Tab-separated table of C-alpha atoms and ligand atoms in Angstrom:
chain	number	residue	atom	x	y	z
A	1	MET	CA	0.247	0.446	0.052
A	2	SER	CA	1.230	3.385	-0.805
A	3	GLU	CA	-1.043	5.209	1.533
A	4	LYS	CA	0.620	8.885	2.652
A	5	LEU	CA	1.968	8.648	6.260
A	6	LEU	CA	1.919	11.232	8.538
A	7	SER	CA	4.542	11.896	11.088
A	8	ILE	CA	4.057	14.400	14.474
A	9	ARG	CA	6.519	14.865	16.569
A	10	MET	CA	6.859	17.021	19.693
A	11	HIS	CA	9.976	18.118	21.517
A	12	ALA	CA	9.660	20.306	24.707
A	13	SER	CA	12.666	21.885	26.671
A	14	LEU	CA	13.019	24.384	29.566
A	15	ASP	CA	15.862	26.619	30.079
A	16	GLY	CA	17.093	25.493	26.705
A	17	ARG	CA	17.428	21.927	28.315
A	18	HIS	CA	15.859	19.235	26.532
A	19	LEU	CA	12.898	18.003	28.692
A	20	SER	CA	10.611	15.313	26.807
A	21	GLY	CA	9.850	14.450	23.086
A	22	ALA	CA	7.189	11.818	21.672
A	23	GLU	CA	6.349	11.027	18.125
A	24	ARG	CA	3.438	8.983	16.153
A	25	LEU	CA	2.996	8.026	12.654
A	26	VAL	CA	-0.687	8.345	11.638
A	27	THR	CA	-2.378	7.088	8.001
A	28	GLN	CA	-5.616	9.407	9.296
A	29	PRO	CA	-5.588	13.238	9.121
A	30	ALA	CA	-8.642	13.126	11.531
A	31	ALA	CA	-5.854	11.661	14.253
A	32	VAL	CA	-3.578	14.244	13.837
A	33	GLU	CA	-5.511	16.833	16.459
A	34	GLU	CA	-5.799	14.086	19.256
A	35	GLN	CA	-1.954	13.504	19.179
A	36	LEU	CA	-1.173	16.983	19.111
A	37	LEU	CA	-3.352	17.440	22.124
A	38	GLY	CA	-1.945	14.529	24.177
A	39	MET	CA	1.631	15.759	23.189
A	40	LEU	CA	0.726	19.337	24.445
A	41	GLN	CA	0.099	18.029	27.611
A	42	ARG	CA	2.935	15.935	28.372
A	43	ALA	CA	4.982	18.578	27.607
A	44	LEU	CA	3.165	20.728	30.248
A	45	CYS	CA	3.076	18.168	32.882
A	46	HIS	CA	6.653	16.811	32.943
A	47	PRO	CA	7.873	15.927	36.447
A	48	ARG	CA	11.318	17.709	35.439
A	49	GLY	CA	9.329	21.015	35.265
A	50	ARG	CA	6.952	22.783	33.133
A	51	ALA	CA	8.194	23.285	29.069
A	52	ASP	CA	9.069	26.761	28.048
A	53	ARG	CA	9.152	26.049	24.573
A	54	ILE	CA	7.356	23.445	23.022
A	55	SER	CA	7.657	22.734	19.132
A	56	LEU	CA	5.207	20.387	17.200
A	57	GLN	CA	5.898	19.224	13.554
A	58	VAL	CA	3.424	17.629	11.158
A	59	ASP	CA	5.450	16.452	8.373
A	60	GLU	CA	3.805	14.074	5.106
A	61	ILE	CA	6.098	11.018	4.681
A	62	PRO	CA	5.650	8.854	1.302
A	63	GLY	CA	4.557	5.397	2.065
A	64	ALA	CA	6.732	3.656	-0.581
A	65	GLU	CA	9.250	3.720	1.878
A	66	ARG	CA	7.588	2.123	5.053
A	67	VAL	CA	8.652	-0.771	6.803
A	68	ALA	CA	6.390	-2.899	8.727
A	69	GLY	CA	7.616	-4.382	11.761
A	70	ARG	CA	6.944	-7.025	14.864
A	71	LEU	CA	7.129	-5.813	18.376
A	72	LEU	CA	9.554	-7.421	20.915
A	73	ASP	CA	8.702	-9.926	23.040
A	74	LEU	CA	9.032	-8.394	26.908
A	75	SER	CA	9.957	-10.325	29.881
A	76	GLU	CA	10.902	-9.196	33.448
A	77	ALA	CA	12.883	-11.094	36.019
A	78	PRO	CA	12.682	-8.834	39.822
A	79	VAL	CA	16.030	-7.438	40.908
A	80	ALA	CA	16.522	-6.101	44.905
A	81	SER	CA	18.943	-3.043	43.809
A	82	TRP	CA	19.878	-1.124	40.991
A	83	GLN	CA	23.314	-2.493	41.284
A	84	GLN	CA	22.126	-5.859	40.848
A	85	GLY	CA	20.125	-4.254	37.815
A	86	ARG	CA	23.331	-3.286	35.974
A	87	ARG	CA	24.765	-6.390	36.637
A	88	GLN	CA	21.956	-7.984	35.064
A	89	ALA	CA	22.210	-5.745	32.124
A	90	ARG	CA	26.043	-6.792	31.505
A	91	GLN	CA	25.041	-10.504	31.730
A	92	LEU	CA	22.129	-9.689	29.224
A	93	LEU	CA	24.624	-7.696	27.038
A	94	THR	CA	27.377	-10.363	27.163
A	95	GLU	CA	24.687	-13.244	26.572
A	96	ALA	CA	23.570	-11.294	23.176
A	97	GLY	CA	26.973	-10.932	21.417
A	98	VAL	CA	28.555	-7.611	23.057
A	99	SER	CA	32.053	-8.014	24.548
A	100	ARG	CA	32.768	-7.778	28.003
A	101	GLN	CA	34.893	-4.780	27.805
A	102	ALA	CA	32.184	-2.884	25.363
A	103	ALA	CA	29.093	-3.772	28.057
A	104	ASP	CA	31.332	-2.337	30.831
A	105	ARG	CA	32.194	0.664	29.068
A	106	SER	CA	29.206	1.536	28.018
A	107	LEU	CA	27.304	1.549	31.305
A	108	ALA	CA	29.895	3.619	32.708
A	109	ALA	CA	29.264	6.115	30.104
A	110	LEU	CA	25.739	5.843	30.606
A	111	ALA	CA	26.290	6.208	34.367
A	112	ASN	CA	28.659	9.236	34.387
A	113	GLY	CA	26.415	11.254	31.568
A	114	ALA	CA	27.708	10.343	28.326
A	115	ALA	CA	27.435	13.489	26.214
A	116	PRO	CA	30.605	15.764	26.657
A	117	ASP	CA	29.562	17.776	29.288
A	118	GLY	CA	29.021	14.626	31.574
A	119	SER	CA	25.107	15.226	31.070
A	120	SER	CA	22.593	12.318	29.220
A	121	MET	CA	22.895	12.900	25.625
A	122	ARG	CA	19.980	13.848	23.581
A	123	GLY	CA	20.105	10.401	21.431
A	124	ALA	CA	21.909	7.221	21.708
A	125	MET	CA	25.761	6.251	21.645
A	126	LEU	CA	26.383	3.820	18.503
A	127	VAL	CA	29.006	1.061	20.159
A	128	ASP	CA	31.157	-0.937	18.690
A	129	ALA	CA	30.008	-4.325	19.974
A	130	ARG	CA	33.623	-6.012	20.305
A	131	SER	CA	35.873	-2.850	20.981
A	132	GLY	CA	33.678	-0.472	22.734
A	133	ALA	CA	34.589	2.152	20.911
A	134	ARG	CA	31.636	4.807	19.813
A	135	LEU	CA	30.579	5.559	16.323
A	136	GLU	CA	28.254	8.365	16.751
A	137	PRO	CA	29.434	11.229	14.641
A	138	ASP	CA	28.184	13.878	17.579
A	139	ARG	CA	28.576	12.849	21.476
A	140	ALA	CA	26.136	15.374	22.302
A	141	ARG	CA	23.298	14.381	20.051
A	142	GLY	CA	23.960	10.975	19.416
A	143	ILE	CA	21.881	8.848	17.179
A	144	ARG	CA	17.738	9.751	17.431
A	145	VAL	CA	15.584	6.932	16.519
A	146	SER	CA	12.811	8.391	14.737
A	147	ARG	CA	9.561	7.787	12.748
A	148	MET	CA	8.425	4.426	14.614
A	149	ASP	CA	4.936	3.770	15.648
A	150	LEU	CA	2.304	0.693	16.188
A	151	THR	CA	-0.874	0.643	13.941
A	152	PRO	CA	-3.919	1.967	16.031
A	153	ALA	CA	-5.200	-1.775	16.519
A	154	ALA	CA	-1.858	-2.689	17.552
A	155	ARG	CA	-1.664	-0.374	20.077
A	156	THR	CA	-4.997	-1.146	21.577
A	157	ARG	CA	-4.270	-4.825	21.726
A	158	LEU	CA	-0.967	-3.977	23.244
A	159	ARG	CA	-2.167	-1.765	25.762
A	160	GLN	CA	-4.724	-3.958	27.142
A	161	LEU	CA	-2.046	-6.648	27.258
A	162	LEU	CA	0.293	-4.419	29.230
A	163	ALA	CA	-2.285	-3.554	31.834
A	164	ALA	CA	-3.376	-7.141	32.152
A	165	HIS	CA	0.791	-7.302	33.480
A	166	GLY	CA	0.538	-3.627	35.447
A	167	LEU	CA	2.827	-2.214	32.678
A	168	ASP	CA	0.423	0.058	31.107
A	169	ASN	CA	2.237	3.269	30.847
A	170	PRO	CA	3.896	5.625	27.974
A	171	HIS	CA	7.561	4.790	29.131
A	172	VAL	CA	6.924	1.414	28.295
A	173	ILE	CA	5.019	1.498	25.559
A	174	GLU	CA	7.595	4.266	23.746
A	175	ALA	CA	10.449	2.479	24.695
A	176	LEU	CA	8.912	-1.233	22.825
A	177	ILE	CA	8.466	0.712	20.029
A	178	LEU	CA	11.923	2.178	20.105
A	179	ALA	CA	13.799	-0.960	20.845
A	180	SER	CA	11.979	-2.837	18.140
A	181	LYS	CA	13.155	-0.609	15.613
A	182	VAL	CA	16.442	-0.731	16.619
A	183	ILE	CA	16.537	-4.230	16.747
A	184	SER	CA	15.467	-4.422	13.194
A	185	ALA	CA	18.241	-2.584	12.134
A	186	PRO	CA	20.819	-4.427	9.959
A	187	GLY	CA	24.313	-5.446	11.613
A	188	MET	CA	22.427	-4.673	15.604
A	189	VAL	CA	23.495	-6.992	18.040
A	190	ALA	CA	21.515	-5.360	20.868
A	191	GLU	CA	20.606	-1.999	22.727
A	192	LEU	CA	20.803	-0.858	26.553
A	193	CYS	CA	18.683	2.000	27.683
A	194	TRP	CA	17.655	3.405	30.819
A	195	SER	CA	15.773	6.892	31.959
A	196	ASP	CA	16.695	9.981	32.520
A	197	ASP	CA	13.796	11.188	34.464
A	198	PRO	CA	14.962	11.092	38.096
A	199	ASP	CA	12.122	9.617	39.335
A	200	TYR	CA	11.818	6.458	36.665
A	201	GLN	CA	14.640	3.668	37.757
A	202	ALA	CA	13.547	1.220	35.217
A	203	GLY	CA	15.541	0.285	31.736
A	204	TYR	CA	16.340	-2.709	29.773
A	205	VAL	CA	18.544	-4.311	27.381
A	206	ALA	CA	17.242	-5.474	23.941
A	207	SER	CA	18.431	-8.087	21.511
A	208	ALA	CA	16.996	-10.215	18.461
A	209	ALA	CA	16.987	-13.436	20.122
A	210	ALA	CA	16.083	-12.503	23.773
A	211	GLY	CA	13.732	-9.793	23.105
A	212	TYR	CA	12.997	-6.828	25.386
A	213	ARG	CA	14.596	-8.001	28.741
A	214	ARG	CA	13.067	-5.406	31.318
A	215	ILE	CA	14.879	-4.473	34.538
A	216	THR	CA	13.283	-2.705	37.212
A	217	LEU	CA	15.977	-0.753	38.701
A	218	LEU	CA	19.038	0.167	36.718
A	219	LYS	CA	19.516	3.531	38.432
A	220	PRO	CA	19.327	5.012	42.166
A	221	ALA	CA	16.009	7.451	42.561
A	222	GLY	CA	16.475	11.058	41.897
A	223	GLU	CA	19.338	10.129	38.827
A	224	GLU	CA	19.266	12.351	36.164
A	225	ARG	CA	21.715	10.774	34.098
A	226	GLY	CA	20.245	8.263	31.505
A	227	GLY	CA	20.983	7.059	27.873
A	228	ARG	CA	21.014	4.670	25.160
A	229	ALA	CA	23.398	2.340	23.989
A	230	PHE	CA	23.067	0.789	20.399
A	231	PHE	CA	25.893	-1.693	20.042
A	232	VAL	CA	26.405	-2.797	16.465
A	233	ARG	CA	28.213	-5.481	14.871
A	234	PRO	CA	32.126	-4.557	14.093
A	235	GLY	CA	33.107	-3.523	11.153
A	236	VAL	CA	29.410	-3.101	9.848
A	237	ALA	CA	29.346	-1.967	6.358
A	238	LYS	CA	27.583	1.768	6.179
A	239	LEU	CA	27.533	2.960	8.910
A	240	ALA	CA	25.505	6.276	7.082
A	241	ASP	CA	23.162	3.544	5.806
A	242	LEU	CA	22.542	2.228	9.494
A	243	ILE	CA	21.735	5.642	10.895
A	244	ARG	CA	19.642	6.954	8.084
A	245	TYR	CA	17.575	3.627	8.851
A	246	LEU	CA	17.077	4.690	12.387
A	247	GLU	CA	16.326	7.958	11.983
A	248	ARG	CA	14.632	8.161	8.771
A	249	THR	CA	12.920	5.179	7.788
A	250	PRO	CA	9.021	4.622	8.521
A	251	PHE	CA	8.616	1.718	10.712
A	252	LEU	CA	5.304	0.912	11.641
A	253	ILE	CA	4.354	-1.995	13.599
A	254	ASP	CA	1.332	-4.071	13.417
A	255	ARG	CA	2.352	-7.319	15.095
A	256	ILE	CA	2.931	-7.316	19.132
A	257	GLY	CA	4.869	-9.996	20.878
A	258	THR	CA	4.343	-11.557	24.455
A	259	ILE	CA	4.435	-10.469	27.363
A	260	SER	CA	5.994	-12.031	30.826
A	261	ARG	CA	6.597	-11.082	34.303
A	262	GLU	CA	8.154	-12.987	37.398
A	263	LEU	CA	6.783	-11.784	40.264
A	264	GLN	CA	8.941	-10.870	43.219
A	265	ARG	CA	9.351	-13.082	45.581
B	1	LIG	N1	16.805	7.683	19.918
B	1	LIG	C1	17.954	7.840	20.462
B	1	LIG	N2	18.265	7.848	22.020
B	1	LIG	C2	16.888	8.853	22.399
B	1	LIG	C3	15.833	8.592	22.040
B	1	LIG	C4	15.595	8.231	20.420
B	1	LIG	N3	14.419	8.681	20.084
B	1	LIG	N4	14.665	9.347	23.084
B	1	LIG	C5	15.790	9.636	23.921
B	1	LIG	N5	16.652	8.811	24.225
B	1	LIG	C6	18.340	8.668	25.012
B	1	LIG	C7	18.197	9.945	25.433
B	1	LIG	O1	19.650	9.883	25.945
B	1	LIG	C8	17.787	10.126	26.856
B	1	LIG	O2	18.171	10.725	27.512
B	1	LIG	C9	17.371	8.535	27.467
B	1	LIG	O3	17.559	7.975	25.714
B	1	LIG	C10	16.167	8.328	28.025
B	1	LIG	O4	15.415	8.575	27.471
B	1	LIG	O5	9.363	0.541	31.974
B	1	LIG	O6	11.699	6.778	29.531
B	1	LIG	O7	12.783	8.860	27.540
B	1	LIG	O8	10.110	-1.148	30.455
B	1	LIG	O9	13.869	8.857	29.349
B	1	LIG	C11	13.053	2.588	29.616
B	1	LIG	C12	12.269	1.771	30.790
B	1	LIG	C13	12.338	3.809	30.326
B	1	LIG	C14	10.525	1.249	30.399
B	1	LIG	C15	13.276	4.768	28.852
B	1	LIG	O10	13.851	6.833	28.039
B	1	LIG	C16	9.957	0.505	31.017
B	1	LIG	C17	12.943	6.172	29.099
B	1	LIG	P1	13.615	8.372	27.760
B	2	LIG	MG1	13.069	10.866	29.649
């Protein structure tokens, strides 16, 4: 189908610092207004403060280059502390094919604030899965994954499924969508992520084989430094093509995966 897609994006900042962002892909022009209002509300009610600058952008994108995607399966095993969470993340990364060195370097970079000034980057680090070398062209901006979403039917189904597991929140939904696009990229080995919101301590490691492995605690409460690392196969052919895929190619998810949580004992 070559039906037109509309990309809707929101970016909010406070005192010149990024506060929150959101993005949707819709096929129905009638859905635009509702999406814009929801995004505006989120920008004005962010836990780190009320935005003083909000930009909303609507772009039409040709349907031709669209990729139909599937959501990763989500699973979670409880941890008792963020330190244990980081050990779990390191273990999951090495099982996915990331070297110890690359896992440790990236965990440390995110913990210390991966941008040159020691704060969180706006996007993700791109990391060689063997050497741990950072490959992203700009260490403050990073790689910004964009143009991905669920179809309305898939979103409804996913939210029902997540609600049954007590996980229906926007962080989970957005992260699952983003990770599913990232892992679909050719040459991608794994992703590591935790939030930059001070009151949100969860994160995940994602890979094609293990899916989205949710980790309930990956940082101490109150910590503002968060981020993402995308681990790529060493010598991945064309970095520019990979970055273009992540940032520009529309990825519309029409199939959802499974959700499983192991309860805290
Ligand atoms: N592309 C690449 N990196 C991004 C993007 C993007 N579109 N958006 C954010 N980042 C990077 C950036 O460095 C942020 O500081 C960092 O990720 C965290 O972003 O409960 O809320 O939006 O299962 O704060 C994961 C756990 C929550 C969800 C992640 O991320 C769950 C989260 P945040
Ligand atoms: Mg955030």
